[in-house]
XYZ file of C-alpha atoms in Angstrom:
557
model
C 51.858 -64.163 41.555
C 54.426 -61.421 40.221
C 52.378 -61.295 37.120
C 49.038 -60.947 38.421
C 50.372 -57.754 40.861
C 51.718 -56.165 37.914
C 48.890 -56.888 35.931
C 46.651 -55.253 38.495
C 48.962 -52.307 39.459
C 48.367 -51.482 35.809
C 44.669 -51.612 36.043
C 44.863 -49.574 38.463
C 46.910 -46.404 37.195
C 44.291 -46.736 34.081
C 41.589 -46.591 36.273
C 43.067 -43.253 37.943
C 43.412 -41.729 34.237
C 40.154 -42.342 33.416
C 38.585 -40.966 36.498
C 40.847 -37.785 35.907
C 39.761 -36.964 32.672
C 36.252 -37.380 33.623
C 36.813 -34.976 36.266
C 38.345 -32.676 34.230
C 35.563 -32.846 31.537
C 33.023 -32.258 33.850
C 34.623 -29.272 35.680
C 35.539 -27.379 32.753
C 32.309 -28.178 30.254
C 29.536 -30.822 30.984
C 28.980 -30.236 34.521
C 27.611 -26.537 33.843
C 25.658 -27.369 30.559
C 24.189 -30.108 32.457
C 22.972 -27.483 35.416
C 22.172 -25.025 33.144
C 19.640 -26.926 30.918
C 18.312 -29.141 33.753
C 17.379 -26.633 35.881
C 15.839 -23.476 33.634
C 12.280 -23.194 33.923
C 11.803 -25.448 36.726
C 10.501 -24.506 40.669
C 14.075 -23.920 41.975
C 15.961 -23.910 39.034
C 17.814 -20.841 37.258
C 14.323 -20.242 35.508
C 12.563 -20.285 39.006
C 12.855 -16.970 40.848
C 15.044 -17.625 44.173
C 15.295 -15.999 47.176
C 16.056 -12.245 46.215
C 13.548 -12.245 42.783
C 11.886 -9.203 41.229
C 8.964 -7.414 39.797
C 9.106 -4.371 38.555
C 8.185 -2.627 34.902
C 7.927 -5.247 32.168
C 11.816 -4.302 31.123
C 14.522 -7.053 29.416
C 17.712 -7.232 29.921
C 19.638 -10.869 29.765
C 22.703 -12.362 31.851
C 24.146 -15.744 31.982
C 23.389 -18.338 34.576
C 26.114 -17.569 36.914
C 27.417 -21.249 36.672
C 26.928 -22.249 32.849
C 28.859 -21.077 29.749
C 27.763 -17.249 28.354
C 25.260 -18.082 25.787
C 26.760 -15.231 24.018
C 29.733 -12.296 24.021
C 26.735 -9.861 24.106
C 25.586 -11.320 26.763
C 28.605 -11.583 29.313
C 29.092 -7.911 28.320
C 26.091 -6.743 30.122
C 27.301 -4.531 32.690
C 26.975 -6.207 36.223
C 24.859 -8.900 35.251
C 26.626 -11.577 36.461
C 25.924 -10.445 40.154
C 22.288 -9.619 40.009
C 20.534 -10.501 43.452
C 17.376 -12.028 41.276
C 18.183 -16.029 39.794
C 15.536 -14.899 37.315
C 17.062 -11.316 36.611
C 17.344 -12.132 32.674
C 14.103 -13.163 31.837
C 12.092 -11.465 34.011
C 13.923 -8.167 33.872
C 11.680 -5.799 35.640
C 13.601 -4.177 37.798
C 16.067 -3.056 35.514
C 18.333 -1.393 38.237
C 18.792 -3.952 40.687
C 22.905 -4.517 40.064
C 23.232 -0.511 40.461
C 23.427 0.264 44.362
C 20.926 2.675 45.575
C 23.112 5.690 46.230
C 23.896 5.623 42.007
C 20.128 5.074 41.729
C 19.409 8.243 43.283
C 21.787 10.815 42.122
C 21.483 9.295 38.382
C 17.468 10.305 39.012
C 18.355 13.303 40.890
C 20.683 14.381 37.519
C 17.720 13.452 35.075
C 15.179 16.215 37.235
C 17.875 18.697 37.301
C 17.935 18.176 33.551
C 14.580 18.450 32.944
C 13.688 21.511 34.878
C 16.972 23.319 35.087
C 15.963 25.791 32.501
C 12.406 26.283 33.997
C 13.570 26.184 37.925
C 15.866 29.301 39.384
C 19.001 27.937 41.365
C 18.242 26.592 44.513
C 14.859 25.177 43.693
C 15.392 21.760 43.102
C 16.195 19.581 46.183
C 17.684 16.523 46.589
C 15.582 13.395 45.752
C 13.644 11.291 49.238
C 14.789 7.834 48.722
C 14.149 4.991 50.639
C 15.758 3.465 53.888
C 15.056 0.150 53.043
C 14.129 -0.200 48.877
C 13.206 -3.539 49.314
C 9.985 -5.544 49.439
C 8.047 -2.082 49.338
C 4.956 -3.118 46.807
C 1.964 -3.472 48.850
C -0.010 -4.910 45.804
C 0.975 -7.578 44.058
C -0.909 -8.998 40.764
C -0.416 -12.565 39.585
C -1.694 -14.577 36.448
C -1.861 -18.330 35.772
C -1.295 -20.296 33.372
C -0.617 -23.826 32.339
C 3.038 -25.213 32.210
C 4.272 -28.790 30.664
C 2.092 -31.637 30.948
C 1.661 -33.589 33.526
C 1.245 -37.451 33.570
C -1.674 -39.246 35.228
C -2.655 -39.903 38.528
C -4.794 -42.123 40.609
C -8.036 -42.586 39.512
C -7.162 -40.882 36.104
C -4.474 -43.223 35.572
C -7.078 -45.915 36.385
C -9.620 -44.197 33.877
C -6.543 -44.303 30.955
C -5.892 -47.783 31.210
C -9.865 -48.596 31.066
C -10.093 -46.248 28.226
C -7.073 -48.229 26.444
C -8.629 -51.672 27.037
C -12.077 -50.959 25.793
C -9.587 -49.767 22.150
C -9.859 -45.956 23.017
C -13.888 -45.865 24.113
C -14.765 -44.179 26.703
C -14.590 -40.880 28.652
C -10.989 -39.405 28.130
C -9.662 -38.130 31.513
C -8.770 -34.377 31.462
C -5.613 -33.520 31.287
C -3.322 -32.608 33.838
C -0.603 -29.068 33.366
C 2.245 -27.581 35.605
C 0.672 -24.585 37.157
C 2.507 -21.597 36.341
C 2.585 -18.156 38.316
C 4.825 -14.814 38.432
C 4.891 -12.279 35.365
C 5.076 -11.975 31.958
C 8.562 -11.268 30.437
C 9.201 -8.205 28.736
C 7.896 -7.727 25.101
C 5.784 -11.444 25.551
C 3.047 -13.487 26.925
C 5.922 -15.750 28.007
C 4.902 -16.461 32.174
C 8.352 -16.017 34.297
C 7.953 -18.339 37.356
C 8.643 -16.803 40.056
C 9.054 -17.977 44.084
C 10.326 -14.938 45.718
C 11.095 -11.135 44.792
C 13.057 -8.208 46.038
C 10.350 -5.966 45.618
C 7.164 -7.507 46.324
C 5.586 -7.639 49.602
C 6.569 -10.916 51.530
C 3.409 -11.762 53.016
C 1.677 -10.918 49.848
C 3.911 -13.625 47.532
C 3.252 -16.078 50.200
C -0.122 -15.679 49.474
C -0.304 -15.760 45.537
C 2.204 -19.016 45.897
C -0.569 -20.406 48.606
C -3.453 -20.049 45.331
C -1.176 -21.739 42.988
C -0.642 -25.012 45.383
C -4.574 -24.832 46.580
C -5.310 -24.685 42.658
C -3.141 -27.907 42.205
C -4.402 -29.462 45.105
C -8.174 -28.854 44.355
C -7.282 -29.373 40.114
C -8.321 -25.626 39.732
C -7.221 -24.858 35.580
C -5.402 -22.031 35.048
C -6.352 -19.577 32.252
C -4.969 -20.320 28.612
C -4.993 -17.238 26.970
C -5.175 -18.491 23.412
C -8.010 -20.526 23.948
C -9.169 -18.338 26.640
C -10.303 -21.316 28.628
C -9.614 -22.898 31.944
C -11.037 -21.176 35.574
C -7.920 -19.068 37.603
C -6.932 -15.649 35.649
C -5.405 -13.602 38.102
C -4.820 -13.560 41.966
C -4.449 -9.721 43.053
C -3.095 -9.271 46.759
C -3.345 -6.032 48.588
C -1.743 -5.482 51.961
C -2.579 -2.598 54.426
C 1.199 -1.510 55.015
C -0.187 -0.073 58.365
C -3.263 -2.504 59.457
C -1.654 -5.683 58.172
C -4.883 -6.449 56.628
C -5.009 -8.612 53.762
C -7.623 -8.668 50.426
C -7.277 -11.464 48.212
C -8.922 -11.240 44.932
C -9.278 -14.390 43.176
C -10.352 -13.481 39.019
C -11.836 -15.975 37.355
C -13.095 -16.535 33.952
C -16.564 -17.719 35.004
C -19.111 -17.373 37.811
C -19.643 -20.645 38.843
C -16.770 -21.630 41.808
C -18.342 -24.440 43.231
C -15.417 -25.317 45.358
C -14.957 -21.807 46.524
C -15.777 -22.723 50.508
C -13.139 -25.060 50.579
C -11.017 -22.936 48.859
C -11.066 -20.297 51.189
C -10.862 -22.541 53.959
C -7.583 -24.061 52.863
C -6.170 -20.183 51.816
C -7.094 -19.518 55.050
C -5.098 -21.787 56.789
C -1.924 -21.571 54.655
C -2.253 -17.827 55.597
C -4.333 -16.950 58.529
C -3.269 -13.297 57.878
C -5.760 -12.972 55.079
C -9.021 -10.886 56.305
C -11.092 -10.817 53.101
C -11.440 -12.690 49.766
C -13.124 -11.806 46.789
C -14.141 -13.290 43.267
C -14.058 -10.687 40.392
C -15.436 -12.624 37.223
C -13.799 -11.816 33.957
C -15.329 -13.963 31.224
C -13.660 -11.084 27.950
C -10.893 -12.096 26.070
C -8.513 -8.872 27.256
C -5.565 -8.004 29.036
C -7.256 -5.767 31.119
C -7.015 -7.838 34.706
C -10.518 -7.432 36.260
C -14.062 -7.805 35.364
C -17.147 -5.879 36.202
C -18.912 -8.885 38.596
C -17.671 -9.119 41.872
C -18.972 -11.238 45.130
C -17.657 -11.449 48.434
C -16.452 -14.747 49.465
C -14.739 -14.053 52.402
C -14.847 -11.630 55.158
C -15.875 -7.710 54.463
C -14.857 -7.232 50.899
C -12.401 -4.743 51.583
C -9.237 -4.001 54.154
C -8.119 -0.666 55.618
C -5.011 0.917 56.099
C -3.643 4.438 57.606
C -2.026 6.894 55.628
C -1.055 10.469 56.714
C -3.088 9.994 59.731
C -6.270 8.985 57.682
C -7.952 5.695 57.655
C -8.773 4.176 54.434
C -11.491 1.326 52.926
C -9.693 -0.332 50.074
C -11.427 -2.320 47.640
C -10.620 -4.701 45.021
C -10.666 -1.817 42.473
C -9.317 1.342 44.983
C -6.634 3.109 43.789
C -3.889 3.460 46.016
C -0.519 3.477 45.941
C 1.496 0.348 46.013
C 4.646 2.053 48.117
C 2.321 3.273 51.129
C 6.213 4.108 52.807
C 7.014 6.440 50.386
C 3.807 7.732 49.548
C 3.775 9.485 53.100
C 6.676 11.160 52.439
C 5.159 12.327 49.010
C 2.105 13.494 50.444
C 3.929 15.686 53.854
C 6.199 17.316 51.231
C 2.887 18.361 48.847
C 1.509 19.565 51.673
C 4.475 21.437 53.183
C 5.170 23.239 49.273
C 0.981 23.956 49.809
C 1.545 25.808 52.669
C -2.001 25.608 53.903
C -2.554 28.017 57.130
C -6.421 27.407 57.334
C -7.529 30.201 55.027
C -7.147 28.565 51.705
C -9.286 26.600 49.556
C -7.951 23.521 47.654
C -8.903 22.358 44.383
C -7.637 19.012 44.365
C -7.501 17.982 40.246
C -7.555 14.101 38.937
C -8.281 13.058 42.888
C -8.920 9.442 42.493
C -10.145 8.291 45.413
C -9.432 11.438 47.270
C -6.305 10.641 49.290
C -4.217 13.984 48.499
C -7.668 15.862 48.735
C -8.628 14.532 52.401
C -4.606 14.564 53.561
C -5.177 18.763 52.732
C -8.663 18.883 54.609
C -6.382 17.646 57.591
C -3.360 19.803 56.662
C -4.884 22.992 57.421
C -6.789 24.022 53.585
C -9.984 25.672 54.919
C -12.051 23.570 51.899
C -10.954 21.397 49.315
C -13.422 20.379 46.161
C -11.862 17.340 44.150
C -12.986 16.316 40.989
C -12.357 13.214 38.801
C -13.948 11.184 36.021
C -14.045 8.107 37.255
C -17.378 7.741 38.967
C -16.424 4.344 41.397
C -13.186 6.705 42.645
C -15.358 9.319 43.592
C -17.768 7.013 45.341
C -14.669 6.140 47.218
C -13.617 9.489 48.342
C -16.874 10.068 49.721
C -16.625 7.388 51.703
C -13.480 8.100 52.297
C -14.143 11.774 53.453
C -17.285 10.150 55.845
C -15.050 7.486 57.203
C -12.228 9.574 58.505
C -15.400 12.399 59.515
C -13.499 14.768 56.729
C -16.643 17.666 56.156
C -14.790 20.036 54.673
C -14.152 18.225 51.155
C -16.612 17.488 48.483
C -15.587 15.283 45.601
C -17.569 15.781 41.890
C -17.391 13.459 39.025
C -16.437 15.238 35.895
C -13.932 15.854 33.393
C -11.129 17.662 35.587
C -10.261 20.014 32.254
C -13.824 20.907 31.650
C -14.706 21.189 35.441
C -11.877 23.706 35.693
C -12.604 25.666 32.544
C -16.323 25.899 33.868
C -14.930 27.434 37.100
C -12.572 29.567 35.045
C -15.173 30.882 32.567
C -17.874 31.815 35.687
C -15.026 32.731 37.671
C -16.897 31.260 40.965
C -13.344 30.908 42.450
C -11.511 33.924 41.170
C -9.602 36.638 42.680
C -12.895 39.252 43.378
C -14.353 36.259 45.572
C -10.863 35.835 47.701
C -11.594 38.382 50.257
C -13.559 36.715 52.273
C -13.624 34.548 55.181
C -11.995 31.161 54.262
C -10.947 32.462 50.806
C -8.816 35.288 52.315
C -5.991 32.921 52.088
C -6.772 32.165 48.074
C -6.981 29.594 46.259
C -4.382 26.444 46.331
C -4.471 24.185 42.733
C -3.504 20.379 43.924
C -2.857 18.266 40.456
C -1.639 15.009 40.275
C -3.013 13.563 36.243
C -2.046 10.650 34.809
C 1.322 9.656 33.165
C 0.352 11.639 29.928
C 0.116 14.691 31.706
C -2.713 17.203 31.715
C -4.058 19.701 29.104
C -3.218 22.864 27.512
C -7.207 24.000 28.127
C -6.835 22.615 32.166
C -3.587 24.847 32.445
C -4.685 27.906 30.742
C -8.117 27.623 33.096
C -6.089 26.691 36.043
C -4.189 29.939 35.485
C -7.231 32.074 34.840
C -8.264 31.346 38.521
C -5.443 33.115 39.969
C -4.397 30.645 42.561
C -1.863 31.885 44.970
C -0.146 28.308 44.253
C 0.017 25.697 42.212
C 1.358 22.081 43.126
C 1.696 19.655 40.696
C 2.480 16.166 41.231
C 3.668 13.892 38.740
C 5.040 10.487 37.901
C 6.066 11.120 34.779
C 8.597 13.940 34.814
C 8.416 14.545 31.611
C 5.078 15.413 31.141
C 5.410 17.261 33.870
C 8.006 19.411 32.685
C 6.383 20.038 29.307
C 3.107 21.448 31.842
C 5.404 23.484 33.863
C 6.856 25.092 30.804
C 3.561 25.914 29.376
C 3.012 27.434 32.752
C 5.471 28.998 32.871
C 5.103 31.034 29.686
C 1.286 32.349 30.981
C 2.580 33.682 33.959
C 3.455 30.714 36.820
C 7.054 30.575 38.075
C 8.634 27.471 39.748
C 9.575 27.468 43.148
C 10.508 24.448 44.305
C 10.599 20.982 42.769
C 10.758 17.493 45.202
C 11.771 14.326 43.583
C 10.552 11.414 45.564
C 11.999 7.693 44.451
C 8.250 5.665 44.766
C 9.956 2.837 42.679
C 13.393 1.671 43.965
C 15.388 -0.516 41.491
C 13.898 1.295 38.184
C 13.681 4.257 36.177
C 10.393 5.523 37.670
C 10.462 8.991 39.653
C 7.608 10.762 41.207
C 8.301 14.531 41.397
C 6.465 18.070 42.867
C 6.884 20.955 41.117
C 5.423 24.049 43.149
C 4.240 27.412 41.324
C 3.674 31.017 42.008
C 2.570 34.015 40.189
C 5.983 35.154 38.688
C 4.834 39.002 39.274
C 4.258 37.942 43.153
C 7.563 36.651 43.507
C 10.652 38.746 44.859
C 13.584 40.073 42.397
C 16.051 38.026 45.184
C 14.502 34.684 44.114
C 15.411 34.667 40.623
C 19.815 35.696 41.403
C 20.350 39.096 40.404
C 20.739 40.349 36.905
C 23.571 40.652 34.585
C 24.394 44.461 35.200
C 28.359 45.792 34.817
C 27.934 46.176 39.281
C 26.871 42.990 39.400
C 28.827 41.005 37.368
C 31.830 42.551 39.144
C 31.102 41.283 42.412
C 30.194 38.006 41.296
C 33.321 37.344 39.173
C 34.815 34.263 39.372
C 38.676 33.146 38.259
C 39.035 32.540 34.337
C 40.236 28.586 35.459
C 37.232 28.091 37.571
C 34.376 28.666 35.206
C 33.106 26.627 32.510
C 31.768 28.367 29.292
C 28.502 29.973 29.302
C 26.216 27.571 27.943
C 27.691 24.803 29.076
C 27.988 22.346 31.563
C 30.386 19.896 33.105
C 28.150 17.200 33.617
C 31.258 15.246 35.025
C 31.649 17.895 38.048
C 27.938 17.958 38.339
C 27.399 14.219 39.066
C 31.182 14.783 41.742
C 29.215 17.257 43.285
C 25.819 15.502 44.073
C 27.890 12.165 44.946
C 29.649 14.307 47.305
C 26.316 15.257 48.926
C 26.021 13.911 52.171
C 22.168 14.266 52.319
C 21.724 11.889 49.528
C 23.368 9.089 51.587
C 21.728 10.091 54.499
C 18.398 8.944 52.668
C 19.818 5.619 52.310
C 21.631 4.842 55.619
């Protein structure tokens, strides 16, 4: 009896050893390998974005999964990425800001404007950026592809088919073949499909609804697109949201007409998401990375949703422009039309108008008549329904080349400074300009110019282009006044900026400082320890001084 308790007291310490160093293995190695591998590119894994994922521009930048092993030194040295909000931060990396906190998001954007236009802009001009209360979930449109995942195995009546096929020796009609449906966004540099559950910066009514298509698709054995192949049905799903109506479009793209299930489809999507109002099937049948076709029907509801901006009503179509941060789009417009300073007497020419939203905000801000012109024929069918449906008469929208519409104007001089005298051209002549992301031309600019508008306000989301404009301006005879940043794309490097411009002969000595005379520099003298160099700058005092701002956190609180 002595024997066998001894022999079992020693079974049991070996047991205890054993179980330790299995514990220990798993803790410090195996355990997080396991997770790690197991759980990347899966629906809920570290490949699958979480609850806080992101969309943004297609931007990489890698971190480790927060519970494996660094894959690499260069990638544990990446600043902050170890606390990203977004499970899918690395792969996806499109909003390549989202471990900075807002506040250092702002002034690093409101540094790179005073950069760019400190040499063109007098002191004083440039104000502090508008960023957003809450810089979260602001993208009212959200765009979506498909595409096939790993293969699935067989079920029901397929699996019946297989083994029928198998016992007739391979004969037969082979079932088709089952994939993972894949949705969310192409990392950066690839064609490589990020899934993706949730986002930070997407609309959360809109995901729901691209996440509802992918699980109807499965449920009705809808094939995504294959790009290389350029078969299957589902392309796309893009879902707009009326920030102010709540009205949603779905656009389903699809790589051929025929959508024999599409009843049933819509009456499914409608009662995952009874918030949807319209849907739509835009056929795309080319082999292109451009997202939507030329064929359209209406499948759904009206076709189109609308939504309120500025005090304006809006019909928004599967192809309307319109910006995707309707929050911060407001604020854009009111300070545009606060630098335009319309009093009723002035006429607007509202340059690259799209579908006429800054053109028909300045009909209702007080400019006495605004003509827009743009070259895309289907935007300026929009702005005149636009300008009917909000009972806008006095703004006319042309199609045409904005650079040789304004050199026309320029060379008959039908707007020019002998015509200003007169009833709603006493005020003069107001040039609204918001181009494209290369910027505008050295022809539009000179013509512009030639017009003699009292004012010039250019818009721009591309500061750099912008500044390259303003200089040109600025050498034929156009001063800067004031220049707006506005943050339209929290968690990146985007920035959408105003730059306002006045005759420089117009403008008052006072505006510019006063002049480097022997009286002047006198009374402006400063103490030898307090001043830096002329020419240059103390860019570490610079960035104290904005961080020390108040107003800048005010725009965040």
């Amino acid at each position: 009896m002595a024997n066998h308790e001894k022999r079992r007291q020693e079974d049991a310490k070996k047991k205890a050893k054993s179980n330790t160093r299995a514990k220990s293995g798993a803790g410090s190695k195996n355990v997080g390998r396991s997770h790690a591998q197991s759980s990347a590119g899966k629906p809920g894994g570290s490949g699958q974005r979480g609850p806080s994922g992101s969309k943004g521009p297609q931007r990489s930048h890698s971190k480790a999964h927060p519970t494996a092993k660094p894959a690499s030194s260069r990638a544990a040295r990446r600043t902050g990425a170890s606390d990203s909000p977004c499970p899918v931060d690395a792969r996806c990396g499109g909003c390549k800001n989202l471990c900075v906190p807002y506040t250092k998001q702002l002034i690093d954007k409101q540094l790179r404007i005073e950069r760019l236009f400190a040499p063109l802009a007098p002191d004083g001009t440039i104000s502090l950026i508008k960023g957003m209360k809450d810089p979260y979930h602001y993208r009212n449109k959200v765009i979506s592809p498909f595409a096939p995942g790993k293969k699935l195995p067989p079920r029901g009546q397929d699996r019946k088919a297989t083994d029928a096929r198998a016992a007739k020796g391979g004969k037969g009609k082979r079932p088709q073949a089952r994939y993972e449906i894949l949705t969310g966004m192409y990392a950066a540099g690839s064609h490589e499909l990020v899934p993706t559950d949730k986002c930070l910066i997407e609309n959360e009514t809109a995901k729901k609804v691209v996440l509802a298509v992918r699980d109807i698709m499965r449920k009705h054995d809808v094939a995504p697109y294959r790009e290389d192949t350029g078969t299957g049905f589902m392309r796309h799903v893009v879902v707009r949201i009326g920030h102010t109506s709540g009205e949603v479009l779905v656009t389903l793209v699809t790589n051929s007409d025929d959508f024999p299930s599409s009843k049933s489809f819509c009456r499914e999507l409608i009662r995952l998401c009874p918030a949807v109002t319209t849907v739509v099937q835009n056929v795309n049948e080319r082999q292109t990375n451009v997202i939507l076709g030329d064929k359209e029907r209406v499948l759904y509801g009206p076709g189109f949703i609308l939504d309120e901006l500025c005090g304006l009503s809006f019909r928004i179509s599967s192809k309307s422009f319109y910006q995707v941060n309707a929050t911060q789009t407001e604020v854009l417009y009111r300070a545009a039309m606060d630098l335009a300073g319309f009093d009723g007497t002035q006429v607007a020419i509202d340059a690259y108008c799209g579908t006429g939203t800054i053109g028909l905000v300045a009909a209702k801000s007080g400019a006495a008549r605004v003509i827009g012109v743009d070259s895309v024929e289907s935007a300026i069918r929009d702005a005149r329904t636009n300008a009917r449906h909000n009972g806008v008469e006095n703004a006319e929208f042309v199609a045409g080349d904005a650079t040789d519409f304004m050199c026309e104007l320029a060379k008959e001089s039908v707007l020019g400074a002998s015509e200003q005298e007169e009833g709603a051209q006493a005020g003069g002549l107001v040039v609204l300009m918001d181009p494209p992301r290369a910027g505008s031309t050295e022809e539009f600019l000179r013509a512009a110019a030639a017009l003699a508008p009292k004012r010039i306000v250019y818009i721009s989301c591309n500061p750099e282009t912008q500044a390259r404009d303003v200089e040109l301006l600025d050498s034929i005879g156009y001063a800067v006044v004031a220049v707006q940043p506005v943050d339209m794309f929290p968690h990146t490097d985007h920035i959408e900026c105003i730059v306002a411009l006045e005759p420089a002969d117009a403008l008052s000595p006072d505006r510019w400082g006063k002049e480097g005379g022997e009286e002047d520099a006198a009374e402006e003298e400063a103490p030898d320890d307090e001043e830096a160099p002329d020419g240059e700058v103390d860019e570490s005092a610079e960035l104290a001084d904005v961080a020390a701002d108040p107003a800048i956190d005010e725009e965040v609180e």
